[in-house]
Short mmCIF file of N, CA and C in Angstrom, two decimals:
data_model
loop_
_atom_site.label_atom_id
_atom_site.label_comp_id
_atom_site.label_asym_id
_atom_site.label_seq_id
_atom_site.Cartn_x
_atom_site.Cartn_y
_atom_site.Cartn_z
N UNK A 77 -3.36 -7.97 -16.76
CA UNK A 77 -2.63 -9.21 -16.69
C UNK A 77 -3.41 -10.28 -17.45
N UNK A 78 -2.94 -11.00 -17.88
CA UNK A 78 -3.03 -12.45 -18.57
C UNK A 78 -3.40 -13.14 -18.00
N UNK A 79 -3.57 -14.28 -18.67
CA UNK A 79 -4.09 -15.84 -17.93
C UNK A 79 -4.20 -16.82 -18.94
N UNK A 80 -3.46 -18.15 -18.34
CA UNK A 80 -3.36 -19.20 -18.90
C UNK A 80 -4.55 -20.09 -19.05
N UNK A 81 -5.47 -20.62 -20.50
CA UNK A 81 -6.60 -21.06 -20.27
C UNK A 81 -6.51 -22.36 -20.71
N UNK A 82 -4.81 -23.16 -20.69
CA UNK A 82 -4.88 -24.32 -21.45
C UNK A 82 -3.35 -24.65 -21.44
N UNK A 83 -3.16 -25.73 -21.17
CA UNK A 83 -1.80 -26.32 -21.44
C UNK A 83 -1.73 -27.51 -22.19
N UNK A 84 -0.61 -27.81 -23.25
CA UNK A 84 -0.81 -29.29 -23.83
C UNK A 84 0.58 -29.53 -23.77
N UNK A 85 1.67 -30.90 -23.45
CA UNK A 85 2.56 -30.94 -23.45
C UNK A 85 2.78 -31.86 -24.82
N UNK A 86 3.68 -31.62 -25.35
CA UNK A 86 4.31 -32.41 -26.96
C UNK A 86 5.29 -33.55 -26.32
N UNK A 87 4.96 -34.40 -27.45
CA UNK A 87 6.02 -35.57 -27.31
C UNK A 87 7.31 -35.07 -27.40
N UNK A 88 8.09 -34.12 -27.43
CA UNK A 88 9.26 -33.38 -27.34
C UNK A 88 9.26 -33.14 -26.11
N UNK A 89 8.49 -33.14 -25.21
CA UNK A 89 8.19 -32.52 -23.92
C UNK A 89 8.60 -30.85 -23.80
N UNK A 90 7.79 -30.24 -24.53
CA UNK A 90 7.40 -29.11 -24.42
C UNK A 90 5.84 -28.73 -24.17
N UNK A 91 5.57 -28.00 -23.74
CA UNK A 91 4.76 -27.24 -23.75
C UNK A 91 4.14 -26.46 -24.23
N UNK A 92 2.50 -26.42 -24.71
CA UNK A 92 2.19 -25.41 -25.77
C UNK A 92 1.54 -24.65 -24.59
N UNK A 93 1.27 -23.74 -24.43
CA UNK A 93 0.34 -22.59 -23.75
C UNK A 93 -0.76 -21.95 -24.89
N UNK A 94 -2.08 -22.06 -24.38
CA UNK A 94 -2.75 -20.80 -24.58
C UNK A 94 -3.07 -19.93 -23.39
N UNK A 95 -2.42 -18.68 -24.29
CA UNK A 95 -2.96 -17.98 -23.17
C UNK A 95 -3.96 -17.01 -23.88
N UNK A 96 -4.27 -15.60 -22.50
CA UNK A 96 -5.13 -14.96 -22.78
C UNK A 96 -4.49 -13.60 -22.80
N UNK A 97 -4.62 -12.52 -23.20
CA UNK A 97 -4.15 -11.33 -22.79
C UNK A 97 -4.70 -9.94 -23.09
N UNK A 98 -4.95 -8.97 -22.69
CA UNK A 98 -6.25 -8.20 -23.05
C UNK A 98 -5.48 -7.31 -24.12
N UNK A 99 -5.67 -6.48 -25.09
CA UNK A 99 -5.86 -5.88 -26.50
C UNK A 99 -4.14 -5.12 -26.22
N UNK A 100 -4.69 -4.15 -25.16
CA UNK A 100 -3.01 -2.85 -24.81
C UNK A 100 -1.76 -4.21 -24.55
N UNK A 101 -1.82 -5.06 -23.52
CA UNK A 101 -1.06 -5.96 -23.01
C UNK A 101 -0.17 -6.90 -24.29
N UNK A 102 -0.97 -7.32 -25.06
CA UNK A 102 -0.51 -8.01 -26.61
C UNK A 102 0.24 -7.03 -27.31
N UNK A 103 -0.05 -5.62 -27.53
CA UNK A 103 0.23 -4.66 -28.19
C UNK A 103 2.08 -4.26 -27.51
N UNK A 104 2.04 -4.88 -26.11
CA UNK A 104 3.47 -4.44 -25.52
C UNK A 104 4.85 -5.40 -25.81
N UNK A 105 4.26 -6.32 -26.79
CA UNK A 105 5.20 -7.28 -27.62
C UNK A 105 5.86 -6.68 -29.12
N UNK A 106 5.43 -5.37 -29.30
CA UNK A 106 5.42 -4.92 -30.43
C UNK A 106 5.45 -5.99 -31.64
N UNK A 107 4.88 -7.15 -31.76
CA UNK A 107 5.49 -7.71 -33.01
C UNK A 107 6.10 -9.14 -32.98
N UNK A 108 6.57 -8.42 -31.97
CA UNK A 108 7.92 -9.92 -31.59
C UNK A 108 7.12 -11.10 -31.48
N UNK A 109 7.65 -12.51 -31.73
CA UNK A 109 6.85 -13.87 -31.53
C UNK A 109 7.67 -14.61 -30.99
N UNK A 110 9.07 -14.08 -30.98
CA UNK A 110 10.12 -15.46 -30.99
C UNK A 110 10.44 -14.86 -29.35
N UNK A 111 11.53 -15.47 -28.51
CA UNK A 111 12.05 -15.35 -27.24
C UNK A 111 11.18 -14.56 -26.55
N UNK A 112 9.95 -15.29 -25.93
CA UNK A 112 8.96 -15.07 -25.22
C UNK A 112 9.10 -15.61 -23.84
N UNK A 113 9.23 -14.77 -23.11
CA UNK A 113 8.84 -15.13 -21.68
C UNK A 113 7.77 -15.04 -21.18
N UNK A 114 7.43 -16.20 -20.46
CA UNK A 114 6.02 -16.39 -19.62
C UNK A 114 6.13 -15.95 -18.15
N UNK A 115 5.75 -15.54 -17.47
CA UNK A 115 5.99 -15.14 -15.88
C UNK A 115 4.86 -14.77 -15.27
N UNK A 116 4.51 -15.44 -13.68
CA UNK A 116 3.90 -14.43 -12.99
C UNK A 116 4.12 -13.57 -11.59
N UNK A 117 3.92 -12.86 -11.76
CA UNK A 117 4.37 -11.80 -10.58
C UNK A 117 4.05 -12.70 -9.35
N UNK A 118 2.96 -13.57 -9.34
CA UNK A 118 2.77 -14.07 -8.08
C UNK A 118 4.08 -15.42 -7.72
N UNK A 119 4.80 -15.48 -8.66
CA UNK A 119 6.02 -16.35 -8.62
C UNK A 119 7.15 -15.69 -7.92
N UNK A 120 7.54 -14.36 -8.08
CA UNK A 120 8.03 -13.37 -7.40
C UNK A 120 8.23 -13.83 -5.91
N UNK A 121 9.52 -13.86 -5.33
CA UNK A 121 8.98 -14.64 -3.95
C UNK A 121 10.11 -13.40 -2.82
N UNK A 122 10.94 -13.04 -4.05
CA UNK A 122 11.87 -12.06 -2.85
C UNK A 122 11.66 -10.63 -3.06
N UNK A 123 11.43 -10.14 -2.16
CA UNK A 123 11.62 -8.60 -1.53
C UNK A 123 12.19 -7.87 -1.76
N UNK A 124 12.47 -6.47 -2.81
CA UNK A 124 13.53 -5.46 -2.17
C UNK A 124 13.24 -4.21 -2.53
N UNK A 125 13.98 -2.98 -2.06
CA UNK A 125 13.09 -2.06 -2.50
C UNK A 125 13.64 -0.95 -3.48
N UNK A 126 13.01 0.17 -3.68
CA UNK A 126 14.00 1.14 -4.68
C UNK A 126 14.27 2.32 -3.35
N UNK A 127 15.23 3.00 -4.11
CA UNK A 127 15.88 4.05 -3.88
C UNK A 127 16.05 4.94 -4.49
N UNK A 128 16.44 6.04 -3.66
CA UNK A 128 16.08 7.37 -4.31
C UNK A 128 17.51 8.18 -3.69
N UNK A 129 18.40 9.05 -4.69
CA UNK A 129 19.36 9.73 -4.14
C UNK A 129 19.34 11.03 -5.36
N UNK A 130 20.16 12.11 -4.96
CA UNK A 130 20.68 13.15 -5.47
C UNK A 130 19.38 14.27 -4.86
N UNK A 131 19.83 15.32 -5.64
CA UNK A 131 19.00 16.77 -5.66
C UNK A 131 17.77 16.32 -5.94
N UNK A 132 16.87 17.25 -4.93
CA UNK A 132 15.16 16.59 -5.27
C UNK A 132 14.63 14.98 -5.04
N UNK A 133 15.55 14.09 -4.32
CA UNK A 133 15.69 12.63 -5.07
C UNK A 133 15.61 12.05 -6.43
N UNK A 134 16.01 13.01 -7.09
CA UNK A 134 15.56 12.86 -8.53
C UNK A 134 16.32 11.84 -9.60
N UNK A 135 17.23 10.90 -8.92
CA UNK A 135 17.55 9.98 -9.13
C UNK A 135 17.50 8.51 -8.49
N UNK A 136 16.59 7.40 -9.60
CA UNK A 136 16.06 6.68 -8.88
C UNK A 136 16.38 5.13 -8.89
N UNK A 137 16.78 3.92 -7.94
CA UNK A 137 17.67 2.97 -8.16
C UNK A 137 16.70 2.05 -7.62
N UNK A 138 16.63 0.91 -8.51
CA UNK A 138 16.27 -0.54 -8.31
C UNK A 138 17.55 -1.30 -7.80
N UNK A 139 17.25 -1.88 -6.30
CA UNK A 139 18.15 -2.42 -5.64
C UNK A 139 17.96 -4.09 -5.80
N UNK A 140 19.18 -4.26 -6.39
CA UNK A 140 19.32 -6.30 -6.16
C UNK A 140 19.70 -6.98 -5.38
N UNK A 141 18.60 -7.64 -4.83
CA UNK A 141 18.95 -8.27 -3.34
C UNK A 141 19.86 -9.35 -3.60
N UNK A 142 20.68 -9.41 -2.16
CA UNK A 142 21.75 -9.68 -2.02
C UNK A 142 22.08 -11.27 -2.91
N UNK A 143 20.76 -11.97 -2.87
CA UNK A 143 20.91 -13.51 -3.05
C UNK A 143 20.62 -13.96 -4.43
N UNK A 144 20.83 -12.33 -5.47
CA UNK A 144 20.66 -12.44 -6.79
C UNK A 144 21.66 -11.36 -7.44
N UNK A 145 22.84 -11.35 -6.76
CA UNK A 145 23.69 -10.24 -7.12
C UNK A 145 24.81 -11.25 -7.53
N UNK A 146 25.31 -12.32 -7.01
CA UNK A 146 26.28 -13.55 -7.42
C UNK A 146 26.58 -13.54 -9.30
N UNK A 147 27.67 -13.26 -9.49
CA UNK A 147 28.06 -13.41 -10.97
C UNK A 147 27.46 -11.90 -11.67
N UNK A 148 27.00 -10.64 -11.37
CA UNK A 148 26.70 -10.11 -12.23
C UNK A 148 28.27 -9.16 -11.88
N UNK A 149 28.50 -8.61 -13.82
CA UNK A 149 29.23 -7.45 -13.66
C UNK A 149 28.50 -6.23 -14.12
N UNK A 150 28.76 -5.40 -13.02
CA UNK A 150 27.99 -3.85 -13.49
C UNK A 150 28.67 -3.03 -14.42
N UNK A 151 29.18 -3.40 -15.55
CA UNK A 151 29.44 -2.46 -16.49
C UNK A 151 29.69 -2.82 -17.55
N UNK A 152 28.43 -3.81 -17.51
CA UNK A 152 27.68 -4.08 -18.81
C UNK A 152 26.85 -3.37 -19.42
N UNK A 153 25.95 -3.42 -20.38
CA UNK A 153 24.74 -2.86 -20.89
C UNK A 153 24.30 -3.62 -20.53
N UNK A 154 22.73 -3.39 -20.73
CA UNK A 154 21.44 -3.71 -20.06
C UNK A 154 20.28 -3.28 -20.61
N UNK A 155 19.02 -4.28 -21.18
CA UNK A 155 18.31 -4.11 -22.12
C UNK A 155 17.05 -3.58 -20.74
N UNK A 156 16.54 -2.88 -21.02
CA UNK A 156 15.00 -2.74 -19.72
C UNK A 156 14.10 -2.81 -20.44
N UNK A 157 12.97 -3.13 -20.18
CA UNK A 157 11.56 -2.65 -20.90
C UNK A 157 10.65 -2.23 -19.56
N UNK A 158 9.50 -1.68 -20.17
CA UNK A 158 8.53 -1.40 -19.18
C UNK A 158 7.19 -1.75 -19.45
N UNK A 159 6.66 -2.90 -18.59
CA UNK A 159 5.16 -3.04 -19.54
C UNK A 159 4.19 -2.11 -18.63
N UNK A 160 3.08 -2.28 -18.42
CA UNK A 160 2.01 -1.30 -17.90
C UNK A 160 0.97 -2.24 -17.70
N UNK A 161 0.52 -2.08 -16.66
CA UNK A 161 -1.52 -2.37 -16.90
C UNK A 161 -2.17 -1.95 -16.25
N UNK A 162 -3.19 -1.87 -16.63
CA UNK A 162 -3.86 -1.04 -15.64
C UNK A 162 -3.79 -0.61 -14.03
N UNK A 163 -3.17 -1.73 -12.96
CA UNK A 163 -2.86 -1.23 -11.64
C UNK A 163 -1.49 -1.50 -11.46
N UNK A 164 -0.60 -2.25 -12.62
CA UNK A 164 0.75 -2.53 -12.24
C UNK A 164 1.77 -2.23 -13.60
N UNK A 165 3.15 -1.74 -12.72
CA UNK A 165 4.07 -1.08 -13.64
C UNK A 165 5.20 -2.39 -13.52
N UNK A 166 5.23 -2.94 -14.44
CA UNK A 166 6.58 -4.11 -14.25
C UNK A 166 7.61 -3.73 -15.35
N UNK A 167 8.79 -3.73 -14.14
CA UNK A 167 9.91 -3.86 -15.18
C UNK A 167 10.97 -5.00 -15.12
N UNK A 168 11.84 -4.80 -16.39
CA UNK A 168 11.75 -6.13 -17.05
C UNK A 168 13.42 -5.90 -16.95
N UNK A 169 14.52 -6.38 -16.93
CA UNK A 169 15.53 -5.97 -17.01
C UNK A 169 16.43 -7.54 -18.07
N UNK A 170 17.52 -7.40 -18.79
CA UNK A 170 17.71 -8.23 -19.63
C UNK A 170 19.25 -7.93 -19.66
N UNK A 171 19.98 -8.60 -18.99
CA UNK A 171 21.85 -9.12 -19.03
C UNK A 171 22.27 -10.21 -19.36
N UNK A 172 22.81 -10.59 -20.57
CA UNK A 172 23.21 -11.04 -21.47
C UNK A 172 24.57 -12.18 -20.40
N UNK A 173 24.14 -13.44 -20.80
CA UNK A 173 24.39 -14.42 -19.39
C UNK A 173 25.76 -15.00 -19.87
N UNK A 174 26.20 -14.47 -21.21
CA UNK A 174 27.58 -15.06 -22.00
C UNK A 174 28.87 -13.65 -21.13
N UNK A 175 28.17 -12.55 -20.89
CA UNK A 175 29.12 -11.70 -20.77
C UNK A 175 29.65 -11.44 -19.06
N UNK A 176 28.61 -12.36 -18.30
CA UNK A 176 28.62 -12.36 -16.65
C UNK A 176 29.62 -13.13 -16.44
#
């Protein structure tokens, strides 16, 4: 994980960030510079869990709690990514807010 070692706000009132991020973690941007999200897991404030159904449980479901299910339609596409670090697996999920 990352860490923020600096904030400056612009007369636009934006925000510049520096941050920090270790070598593999930078590398999980492939490239990209533009539509960057900042987040931290410790912002995370609701609960829910996965699931597991079929033969073997070998099919496996991220459940959306109830108080973040409002306006989505399920049969959309859906962009996922998966980053990694060393003790944590986060995933990232991406629905397109023109088509909800």
């Amino acid at each position: 994980m990352g860490k923020i070692l600096g904030t400056k706000t612009t007369k636009e009132g934006k925000v510049i960030f520096e941050v920090e991020l270790g070598y593999e973690e930078a590398l999980q941007l492939k490239g990209y510079i533009n539509n960057i999200c900042v987040f931290s897991e410790d912002a995370a404030e609701i609960k829910t869990n996965l699931s597991q159904r079929g033969k073997n449980e070998a099919t496996k479901y991220f459940l959306i709690p109830r108080e973040l299910r409002s306006n989505l339609r399920f049969n959309e596409k859906v962009k996922c990514q998966k980053l990694e670090t060393d003790t944590k697996i986060i995933f990232v999920y991406v629905v397109d807010k023109i088509k909800i």
